[in-house]
Amino acid sequence: MNTQRISTVLRRATRAAVALPLLFLAPALPAAAPNAIALPDMGDSAGAVLSREEERKLGEAFMREARRQLTLIEDGEINAYLGSLGNRLTSHSDGDGRPFTFFVVSDPTINAFAAPGGFIGVHSGLILATRNESELAAVLAHEIAHVTQHHIARSVAASGKMSIAYQAALIAAILLATRDSQLGQAAVAATQAGIVQSQINFTRDNEYEADRVGMRTLARAGFDPEGMPDFFERLAQAYRFQKQPPEFLSTHPVTTTRISESRARADQLPRPAPQSRLNYRMMRAKLEVLEAKEDRKLLDSFEKRLAEKTYDSEVATRYGYALALTRAGRYDAARRELKALLKQEPDRTPLINALAVVERESGHTERALRIFDDALLLYPGDYALSLEKANTLLAADRPLEARQVLLPLVDDHDGPALRRTLATAAERAGRHAEAHRQMAEFHYQNGDLDNAIQQLETALKLGDDDYFENARASARLKEFKDEFREMKERKEKER
């Protein structure tokens, strides 16, 4: 068990990157391939649109594979912001009340995509390319519409079956298309699953419908519907002379007619009063810091904007600058910036969190813990604050307290980053069986069923004094083994 301190600096605290080769490019898959994703049993779906439960199962399988092959940003604040924005839109959409999951892929290209079951991914490059929150909301609303209008489910049903090979091809093609639309189409050709191409390039009717429905969602949710044609038009103009457009334009072709029609549609919808959404600006600044390659260039960029006052929000720009200073190890300067900002915005939890992280990284763990304790009295259960407090308790060699902070978060915020930190806390506290149980969930969520099974087997061999935990581990192990066996049997039948 690796017990190295988690999240020692900002840029090392926010990513969980697992990139492995694609396993699903051939019609016949190797039986029980190591680390192969466990695909759900859909049965024969010939002639029927996927049920919500079937879509969700396929989407969950997609997410496990996505975590294996893509670099997802596991920052609590950015994910909470994106989820909040997405939920605001879905609550005003034409959906059927299904849950949606929004996540950020660490990738500089401009792209976004929807997967079965309401899973919507956005590349960091796309977020950084937006100029205001309405533009980002427009992209999310468009992808939400692909789900609520059942574009994916209809295409899946049109294939006449939901075989294990088809599911594998579908997931592989969507994942490839998130990075390279041409590779995604090649994967489709390789598997001879022509219907999968519609998951990469939705039909023209699908795109127009997603524009129309998405724009209506935008207006209902209080965003400017002009955000959609504005963003699409700017992208089309910026890349009109390039042979290889950004992936978003490859998978969502934008024509002059489509832009003009969406503009005309937006003109008929109510436009809200201009809003200055500081949360959007701050999370965009944080994402810029997380995705930057060089500290010096990052600092120079923020310093230039501040000196020339070329920014939309001084608070957000100074916040990004403070994060860049923290990343560069210039803690005194970062502390001064954050304290000044907190005088203007005392209730902004990202500022509070950032200041506490500065104190921790500069060696003042007790000072950091006091900041976290005070903040959590005002914002109990806040995920980002709680996770960073747990990391600070680990830095102070207080793993049992860290564990107590983390355990209540699992029900509402389960994910690989949380499970990994829980495993570290349990291991350092001497709760070795529990550490392996948490790592089993970490591996399962990352699409590594084989390692998940091994971790649970080790946990049961070690055992502990908690009968109920052992019983839960045994039940979970049976679920994993049943899933693995079913996957193997279905592959063998389809050979």
GROMACS .gro file of N, CA and C in nm, residues 324-462:
model
  417
  324ALA      N    1  -0.131   3.019  -0.860
  324ALA     CA    2  -0.005   3.003  -0.934
  324ALA      C    3   0.114   3.025  -0.842
  325LEU      N    4   0.103   3.122  -0.751
  325LEU     CA    5   0.211   3.146  -0.653
  325LEU      C    6   0.227   3.025  -0.561
  326THR      N    7   0.115   2.968  -0.519
  326THR     CA    8   0.120   2.849  -0.434
  326THR      C    9   0.188   2.735  -0.507
  327ARG      N   10   0.150   2.716  -0.630
  327ARG     CA   11   0.210   2.609  -0.711
  327ARG      C   12   0.360   2.628  -0.725
  328ALA      N   13   0.405   2.753  -0.735
  328ALA     CA   14   0.547   2.783  -0.750
  328ALA      C   15   0.622   2.784  -0.616
  329GLY      N   16   0.550   2.760  -0.506
  329GLY     CA   17   0.614   2.757  -0.374
  329GLY      C   18   0.637   2.894  -0.314
  330ARG      N   19   0.574   2.997  -0.368
  330ARG     CA   20   0.589   3.133  -0.315
  330ARG      C   21   0.472   3.159  -0.218
  331TYR      N   22   0.483   3.096  -0.102
  331TYR     CA   23   0.369   3.093  -0.009
  331TYR      C   24   0.340   3.227   0.055
  332ASP      N   25   0.442   3.306   0.088
  332ASP     CA   26   0.417   3.436   0.152
  332ASP      C   27   0.337   3.528   0.059
  333ALA      N   28   0.377   3.531  -0.068
  333ALA     CA   29   0.307   3.616  -0.164
  333ALA      C   30   0.164   3.565  -0.186
  334ALA      N   31   0.147   3.433  -0.192
  334ALA     CA   32   0.014   3.376  -0.210
  334ALA      C   33  -0.075   3.409  -0.091
  335ARG      N   34  -0.018   3.402   0.028
  335ARG     CA   35  -0.094   3.431   0.150
  335ARG      C   36  -0.143   3.577   0.149
  336ARG      N   37  -0.057   3.668   0.108
  336ARG     CA   38  -0.095   3.810   0.104
  336ARG      C   39  -0.210   3.831   0.006
  337GLU      N   40  -0.201   3.771  -0.111
  337GLU     CA   41  -0.306   3.785  -0.211
  337GLU      C   42  -0.440   3.733  -0.158
  338LEU      N   43  -0.437   3.615  -0.098
  338LEU     CA   44  -0.560   3.552  -0.053
  338LEU      C   45  -0.623   3.627   0.064
  339LYS      N   46  -0.542   3.675   0.155
  339LYS     CA   47  -0.596   3.750   0.268
  339LYS      C   48  -0.661   3.879   0.221
  340ALA      N   49  -0.601   3.943   0.121
  340ALA     CA   50  -0.660   4.066   0.067
  340ALA      C   51  -0.792   4.035  -0.002
  341LEU      N   52  -0.796   3.925  -0.074
  341LEU     CA   53  -0.920   3.887  -0.143
  341LEU      C   54  -1.030   3.851  -0.044
  342LEU      N   55  -0.995   3.786   0.065
  342LEU     CA   56  -1.094   3.747   0.164
  342LEU      C   57  -1.156   3.867   0.235
  343LYS      N   58  -1.086   3.978   0.237
  343LYS     CA   59  -1.147   4.099   0.292
  343LYS      C   60  -1.260   4.148   0.201
  344GLN      N   61  -1.246   4.124   0.070
  344GLN     CA   62  -1.351   4.163  -0.024
  344GLN      C   63  -1.461   4.058  -0.033
  345GLU      N   64  -1.422   3.931  -0.029
  345GLU     CA   65  -1.515   3.819  -0.048
  345GLU      C   66  -1.499   3.719   0.066
  346PRO      N   67  -1.541   3.754   0.188
  346PRO     CA   68  -1.513   3.668   0.304
  346PRO      C   69  -1.586   3.534   0.301
  347ASP      N   70  -1.690   3.520   0.220
  347ASP     CA   71  -1.768   3.397   0.220
  347ASP      C   72  -1.739   3.306   0.101
  348ARG      N   73  -1.636   3.335   0.025
  348ARG     CA   74  -1.600   3.252  -0.090
  348ARG      C   75  -1.516   3.133  -0.044
  349THR      N   76  -1.579   3.015  -0.043
  349THR     CA   77  -1.506   2.898   0.007
  349THR      C   78  -1.380   2.864  -0.073
  350PRO      N   79  -1.374   2.886  -0.205
  350PRO     CA   80  -1.246   2.859  -0.273
  350PRO      C   81  -1.131   2.942  -0.220
  351LEU      N   82  -1.159   3.066  -0.180
  351LEU     CA   83  -1.054   3.150  -0.122
  351LEU      C   84  -1.012   3.098   0.014
  352ILE      N   85  -1.108   3.058   0.094
  352ILE     CA   86  -1.078   3.001   0.226
  352ILE      C   87  -0.996   2.874   0.210
  353ASN      N   88  -1.040   2.789   0.120
  353ASN     CA   89  -0.970   2.663   0.095
  353ASN      C   90  -0.827   2.687   0.050
  354ALA      N   91  -0.811   2.782  -0.043
  354ALA     CA   92  -0.678   2.811  -0.095
  354ALA      C   93  -0.585   2.863   0.013
  355LEU      N   94  -0.636   2.948   0.102
  355LEU     CA   95  -0.553   3.000   0.211
  355LEU      C   96  -0.510   2.887   0.304
  356ALA      N   97  -0.603   2.798   0.338
  356ALA     CA   98  -0.569   2.686   0.425
  356ALA      C   99  -0.464   2.596   0.361
  357VAL      N  100  -0.474   2.575   0.230
  357VAL     CA  101  -0.374   2.493   0.159
  357VAL      C  102  -0.237   2.562   0.164
  358VAL      N  103  -0.235   2.694   0.148
  358VAL     CA  104  -0.108   2.767   0.159
  358VAL      C  105  -0.045   2.744   0.296
  359GLU      N  106  -0.127   2.753   0.401
  359GLU     CA  107  -0.073   2.732   0.536
  359GLU      C  108  -0.018   2.590   0.551
  360ARG      N  109  -0.092   2.492   0.498
  360ARG     CA  110  -0.045   2.354   0.508
  360ARG      C  111   0.085   2.333   0.431
  361GLU      N  112   0.089   2.382   0.309
  361GLU     CA  113   0.207   2.358   0.226
  361GLU      C  114   0.329   2.434   0.277
  362SER      N  115   0.307   2.541   0.351
  362SER     CA  116   0.420   2.615   0.407
  362SER      C  117   0.459   2.563   0.544
  363GLY      N  118   0.397   2.451   0.586
  363GLY     CA  119   0.436   2.387   0.711
  363GLY      C  120   0.354   2.425   0.832
  364HIS      N  121   0.253   2.510   0.815
  364HIS     CA  122   0.171   2.555   0.929
  364HIS      C  123   0.042   2.472   0.933
  365THR      N  124   0.054   2.344   0.964
  365THR     CA  125  -0.063   2.256   0.956
  365THR      C  126  -0.169   2.292   1.060
  366GLU      N  127  -0.129   2.330   1.180
  366GLU     CA  128  -0.228   2.364   1.284
  366GLU      C  129  -0.305   2.490   1.245
  367ARG      N  130  -0.234   2.584   1.186
  367ARG     CA  131  -0.301   2.706   1.140
  367ARG      C  132  -0.401   2.670   1.029
  368ALA      N  133  -0.360   2.580   0.940
  368ALA     CA  134  -0.449   2.537   0.833
  368ALA      C  135  -0.573   2.468   0.889
  369LEU      N  136  -0.553   2.383   0.989
  369LEU     CA  137  -0.667   2.310   1.048
  369LEU      C  138  -0.765   2.404   1.115
  370ARG      N  139  -0.716   2.512   1.176
  370ARG     CA  140  -0.807   2.609   1.237
  370ARG      C  141  -0.893   2.676   1.130
  371ILE      N  142  -0.831   2.705   1.016
  371ILE     CA  143  -0.908   2.766   0.906
  371ILE      C  144  -1.016   2.670   0.857
  372PHE      N  145  -0.979   2.543   0.839
  372PHE     CA  146  -1.076   2.443   0.794
  372PHE      C  147  -1.189   2.426   0.896
  373ASP      N  148  -1.153   2.420   1.023
  373ASP     CA  149  -1.255   2.400   1.127
  373ASP      C  150  -1.355   2.515   1.128
  374ASP      N  151  -1.305   2.636   1.120
  374ASP     CA  152  -1.394   2.753   1.119
  374ASP      C  153  -1.485   2.753   0.996
  375ALA      N  154  -1.426   2.717   0.880
  375ALA     CA  155  -1.504   2.717   0.757
  375ALA      C  156  -1.611   2.609   0.759
  376LEU      N  157  -1.578   2.492   0.811
  376LEU     CA  158  -1.674   2.381   0.811
  376LEU      C  159  -1.786   2.402   0.913
  377LEU      N  160  -1.767   2.491   1.008
  377LEU     CA  161  -1.878   2.528   1.095
  377LEU      C  162  -1.984   2.606   1.016
  378LEU      N  163  -1.936   2.684   0.919
  378LEU     CA  164  -2.028   2.763   0.836
  378LEU      C  165  -2.080   2.682   0.717
  379TYR      N  166  -1.995   2.591   0.667
  379TYR     CA  167  -2.032   2.512   0.548
  379TYR      C  168  -2.011   2.364   0.578
  380PRO      N  169  -2.092   2.308   0.668
  380PRO     CA  170  -2.072   2.168   0.708
  380PRO      C  171  -2.090   2.073   0.589
  381GLY      N  172  -2.000   1.976   0.580
  381GLY     CA  173  -2.011   1.877   0.473
  381GLY      C  174  -1.958   1.922   0.339
  382ASP      N  175  -1.905   2.044   0.329
  382ASP     CA  176  -1.850   2.090   0.202
  382ASP      C  177  -1.740   1.993   0.157
  383TYR      N  178  -1.756   1.939   0.037
  383TYR     CA  179  -1.667   1.831  -0.008
  383TYR      C  180  -1.522   1.877  -0.021
  384ALA      N  181  -1.500   1.988  -0.091
  384ALA     CA  182  -1.364   2.033  -0.116
  384ALA      C  183  -1.293   2.069   0.016
  385LEU      N  184  -1.362   2.140   0.104
  385LEU     CA  185  -1.303   2.175   0.233
  385LEU      C  186  -1.273   2.049   0.315
  386SER      N  187  -1.366   1.955   0.315
  386SER     CA  188  -1.348   1.833   0.394
  386SER      C  189  -1.232   1.750   0.341
  387LEU      N  190  -1.222   1.738   0.210
  387LEU     CA  191  -1.114   1.659   0.152
  387LEU      C  192  -0.978   1.720   0.182
  388GLU      N  193  -0.968   1.851   0.170
  388GLU     CA  194  -0.841   1.916   0.200
  388GLU      C  195  -0.810   1.914   0.350
  389LYS      N  196  -0.913   1.920   0.433
  389LYS     CA  197  -0.888   1.907   0.576
  389LYS      C  198  -0.832   1.768   0.606
  390ALA      N  199  -0.888   1.666   0.542
  390ALA     CA  200  -0.838   1.529   0.562
  390ALA      C  201  -0.693   1.518   0.516
  391ASN      N  202  -0.660   1.579   0.403
  391ASN     CA  203  -0.522   1.578   0.356
  391ASN      C  204  -0.430   1.649   0.455
  392THR      N  205  -0.481   1.755   0.518
  392THR     CA  206  -0.401   1.827   0.617
  392THR      C  207  -0.382   1.742   0.743
  393LEU      N  208  -0.486   1.671   0.785
  393LEU     CA  209  -0.472   1.580   0.900
  393LEU      C  210  -0.373   1.469   0.870
  394LEU      N  211  -0.371   1.422   0.747
  394LEU     CA  212  -0.271   1.321   0.710
  394LEU      C  213  -0.131   1.381   0.716
  395ALA      N  214  -0.117   1.505   0.671
  395ALA     CA  215   0.013   1.572   0.678
  395ALA      C  216   0.058   1.590   0.822
  396ALA      N  217  -0.039   1.604   0.913
  396ALA     CA  218  -0.008   1.619   1.057
  396ALA      C  219   0.002   1.485   1.127
  397ASP      N  220  -0.002   1.374   1.051
  397ASP     CA  221   0.006   1.238   1.105
  397ASP      C  222  -0.108   1.209   1.201
  398ARG      N  223  -0.228   1.248   1.158
  398ARG     CA  224  -0.349   1.220   1.237
  398ARG      C  225  -0.449   1.145   1.148
  399PRO      N  226  -0.413   1.021   1.110
  399PRO     CA  227  -0.494   0.949   1.010
  399PRO      C  228  -0.633   0.909   1.058
  400LEU      N  229  -0.648   0.877   1.186
  400LEU     CA  230  -0.781   0.838   1.235
  400LEU      C  231  -0.880   0.954   1.223
  401GLU      N  232  -0.832   1.075   1.253
  401GLU     CA  233  -0.919   1.192   1.239
  401GLU      C  234  -0.950   1.219   1.092
  402ALA      N  235  -0.851   1.198   1.006
  402ALA     CA  236  -0.874   1.215   0.862
  402ALA      C  237  -0.983   1.118   0.815
  403ARG      N  238  -0.974   0.995   0.861
  403ARG     CA  239  -1.073   0.893   0.824
  403ARG      C  240  -1.213   0.936   0.866
  404GLN      N  241  -1.226   0.992   0.985
  404GLN     CA  242  -1.356   1.034   1.035
  404GLN      C  243  -1.414   1.149   0.953
  405VAL      N  244  -1.328   1.233   0.901
  405VAL     CA  245  -1.374   1.342   0.816
  405VAL      C  246  -1.423   1.289   0.681
  406LEU      N  247  -1.355   1.186   0.630
  406LEU     CA  248  -1.382   1.137   0.495
  406LEU      C  249  -1.503   1.044   0.486
  407LEU      N  250  -1.523   0.960   0.585
  407LEU     CA  251  -1.627   0.858   0.576
  407LEU      C  252  -1.767   0.913   0.545
  408PRO      N  253  -1.810   1.024   0.605
  408PRO     CA  254  -1.945   1.076   0.574
  408PRO      C  255  -1.961   1.125   0.431
  409LEU      N  256  -1.850   1.144   0.359
  409LEU     CA  257  -1.858   1.199   0.224
  409LEU      C  258  -1.892   1.093   0.120
  410VAL      N  259  -1.874   0.965   0.154
  410VAL     CA  260  -1.885   0.859   0.054
  410VAL      C  261  -2.023   0.854  -0.010
  411ASP      N  262  -2.128   0.870   0.069
  411ASP     CA  263  -2.264   0.856   0.016
  411ASP      C  264  -2.295   0.955  -0.096
  412ASP      N  265  -2.249   1.078  -0.081
  412ASP     CA  266  -2.285   1.182  -0.178
  412ASP      C  267  -2.174   1.217  -0.276
  413HIS      N  268  -2.050   1.178  -0.245
  413HIS     CA  269  -1.938   1.223  -0.329
  413HIS      C  270  -1.843   1.110  -0.363
  414ASP      N  271  -1.894   0.989  -0.375
  414ASP     CA  272  -1.807   0.876  -0.400
  414ASP      C  273  -1.730   0.895  -0.530
  415GLY      N  274  -1.603   0.857  -0.527
  415GLY     CA  275  -1.518   0.870  -0.645
  415GLY      C  276  -1.379   0.821  -0.614
  416PRO      N  277  -1.296   0.801  -0.717
  416PRO     CA  278  -1.161   0.747  -0.696
  416PRO      C  279  -1.075   0.830  -0.601
  417ALA      N  280  -1.080   0.964  -0.614
  417ALA     CA  281  -0.996   1.047  -0.528
  417ALA      C  282  -1.031   1.027  -0.381
  418LEU      N  283  -1.159   1.021  -0.351
  418LEU     CA  284  -1.203   1.001  -0.213
  418LEU      C  285  -1.162   0.863  -0.163
  419ARG      N  286  -1.183   0.759  -0.244
  419ARG     CA  287  -1.147   0.624  -0.202
  419ARG      C  288  -0.997   0.610  -0.180
  420ARG      N  289  -0.919   0.673  -0.265
  420ARG     CA  290  -0.774   0.665  -0.251
  420ARG      C  291  -0.728   0.731  -0.121
  421THR      N  292  -0.785   0.846  -0.090
  421THR     CA  293  -0.748   0.916   0.033
  421THR      C  294  -0.794   0.837   0.156
  422LEU      N  295  -0.912   0.779   0.149
  422LEU     CA  296  -0.960   0.693   0.258
  422LEU      C  297  -0.867   0.574   0.279
  423ALA      N  298  -0.821   0.514   0.170
  423ALA     CA  299  -0.728   0.401   0.181
  423ALA      C  300  -0.599   0.443   0.248
  424THR      N  301  -0.549   0.561   0.213
  424THR     CA  302  -0.426   0.612   0.276
  424THR      C  303  -0.446   0.633   0.425
  425ALA      N  304  -0.560   0.696   0.461
  425ALA     CA  305  -0.587   0.720   0.603
  425ALA      C  306  -0.599   0.589   0.680
  426ALA      N  307  -0.670   0.492   0.623
  426ALA     CA  308  -0.687   0.364   0.691
  426ALA      C  309  -0.555   0.292   0.707
  427GLU      N  310  -0.473   0.292   0.603
  427GLU     CA  311  -0.343   0.224   0.609
  427GLU      C  312  -0.255   0.287   0.717
  428ARG      N  313  -0.250   0.418   0.721
  428ARG     CA  314  -0.165   0.485   0.821
  428ARG      C  315  -0.218   0.467   0.962
  429ALA      N  316  -0.349   0.444   0.973
  429ALA     CA  317  -0.408   0.422   1.105
  429ALA      C  318  -0.399   0.275   1.148
  430GLY      N  319  -0.336   0.194   1.065
  430GLY     CA  320  -0.321   0.053   1.099
  430GLY      C  321  -0.442  -0.033   1.067
  431ARG      N  322  -0.538   0.022   0.994
  431ARG     CA  323  -0.657  -0.053   0.956
  431ARG      C  324  -0.636  -0.110   0.816
  432HIS      N  325  -0.551  -0.212   0.808
  432HIS     CA  326  -0.502  -0.260   0.680
  432HIS      C  327  -0.611  -0.325   0.595
  433ALA      N  328  -0.699  -0.402   0.658
  433ALA     CA  329  -0.807  -0.465   0.582
  433ALA      C  330  -0.897  -0.359   0.520
  434GLU      N  331  -0.928  -0.256   0.598
  434GLU     CA  332  -1.012  -0.148   0.547
  434GLU      C  333  -0.944  -0.075   0.432
  435ALA      N  334  -0.812  -0.057   0.444
  435ALA     CA  335  -0.737   0.010   0.337
  435ALA      C  336  -0.751  -0.067   0.206
  436HIS      N  337  -0.743  -0.200   0.213
  436HIS     CA  338  -0.757  -0.280   0.092
  436HIS      C  339  -0.901  -0.276   0.038
  437ARG      N  340  -0.998  -0.267   0.126
  437ARG     CA  341  -1.137  -0.255   0.080
  437ARG      C  342  -1.157  -0.124   0.004
  438GLN      N  343  -1.100  -0.017   0.057
  438GLN     CA  344  -1.113   0.111  -0.011
  438GLN      C  345  -1.040   0.109  -0.145
  439MET      N  346  -0.923   0.044  -0.149
  439MET     CA  347  -0.850   0.036  -0.275
  439MET      C  348  -0.924  -0.051  -0.377
  440ALA      N  349  -1.000  -0.148  -0.329
  440ALA     CA  350  -1.081  -0.228  -0.420
  440ALA      C  351  -1.182  -0.140  -0.492
  441GLU      N  352  -1.248  -0.051  -0.417
  441GLU     CA  353  -1.345   0.040  -0.480
  441GLU      C  354  -1.274   0.138  -0.573
  442PHE      N  355  -1.156   0.183  -0.533
  442PHE     CA  356  -1.076   0.272  -0.619
  442PHE      C  357  -1.048   0.205  -0.754
  443HIS      N  358  -1.001   0.080  -0.750
  443HIS     CA  359  -0.969   0.009  -0.874
  443HIS      C  360  -1.094  -0.019  -0.957
  444TYR      N  361  -1.202  -0.055  -0.890
  444TYR     CA  362  -1.325  -0.084  -0.964
  444TYR      C  363  -1.374   0.040  -1.038
  445GLN      N  364  -1.372   0.154  -0.970
  445GLN     CA  365  -1.417   0.278  -1.034
  445GLN      C  366  -1.325   0.320  -1.147
  446ASN      N  367  -1.201   0.275  -1.142
  446ASN     CA  368  -1.107   0.303  -1.250
  446ASN      C  369  -1.106   0.195  -1.356
  447GLY      N  370  -1.205   0.105  -1.354
  447GLY     CA  371  -1.218   0.005  -1.458
  447GLY      C  372  -1.124  -0.112  -1.446
  448ASP      N  373  -1.064  -0.133  -1.329
  448ASP     CA  374  -0.967  -0.241  -1.309
  448ASP      C  375  -1.029  -0.347  -1.219
  449LEU      N  376  -1.116  -0.430  -1.276
  449LEU     CA  377  -1.190  -0.530  -1.199
  449LEU      C  378  -1.097  -0.636  -1.141
  450ASP      N  379  -0.995  -0.674  -1.214
  450ASP     CA  380  -0.902  -0.777  -1.167
  450ASP      C  381  -0.833  -0.734  -1.038
  451ASN      N  382  -0.781  -0.610  -1.036
  451ASN     CA  383  -0.715  -0.560  -0.914
  451ASN      C  384  -0.814  -0.537  -0.802
  452ALA      N  385  -0.937  -0.500  -0.836
  452ALA     CA  386  -1.040  -0.483  -0.733
  452ALA      C  387  -1.065  -0.615  -0.661
  453ILE      N  388  -1.073  -0.723  -0.737
  453ILE     CA  389  -1.094  -0.856  -0.677
  453ILE      C  390  -0.976  -0.893  -0.589
  454GLN      N  391  -0.855  -0.868  -0.636
  454GLN     CA  392  -0.735  -0.901  -0.558
  454GLN      C  393  -0.732  -0.824  -0.426
  455GLN      N  394  -0.770  -0.696  -0.431
  455GLN     CA  395  -0.770  -0.615  -0.309
  455GLN      C  396  -0.869  -0.668  -0.207
  456LEU      N  397  -0.987  -0.708  -0.251
  456LEU     CA  398  -1.087  -0.762  -0.158
  456LEU      C  399  -1.044  -0.897  -0.103
  457GLU      N  400  -0.982  -0.980  -0.184
  457GLU     CA  401  -0.933  -1.108  -0.134
  457GLU      C  402  -0.826  -1.087  -0.027
  458THR      N  403  -0.739  -0.988  -0.050
  458THR     CA  404  -0.637  -0.956   0.052
  458THR      C  405  -0.702  -0.904   0.179
  459ALA      N  406  -0.804  -0.818   0.164
  459ALA     CA  407  -0.873  -0.763   0.281
  459ALA      C  408  -0.934  -0.874   0.365
  460LEU      N  409  -0.995  -0.973   0.300
  460LEU     CA  410  -1.059  -1.082   0.374
  460LEU      C  411  -0.957  -1.174   0.438
  461LYS      N  412  -0.842  -1.188   0.378
  461LYS     CA  413  -0.736  -1.268   0.439
  461LYS      C  414  -0.682  -1.200   0.564
  462LEU      N  415  -0.667  -1.068   0.555
  462LEU     CA  416  -0.618  -0.994   0.672
  462LEU      C  417  -0.724  -0.992   0.781
   0.00000   0.00000   0.00000
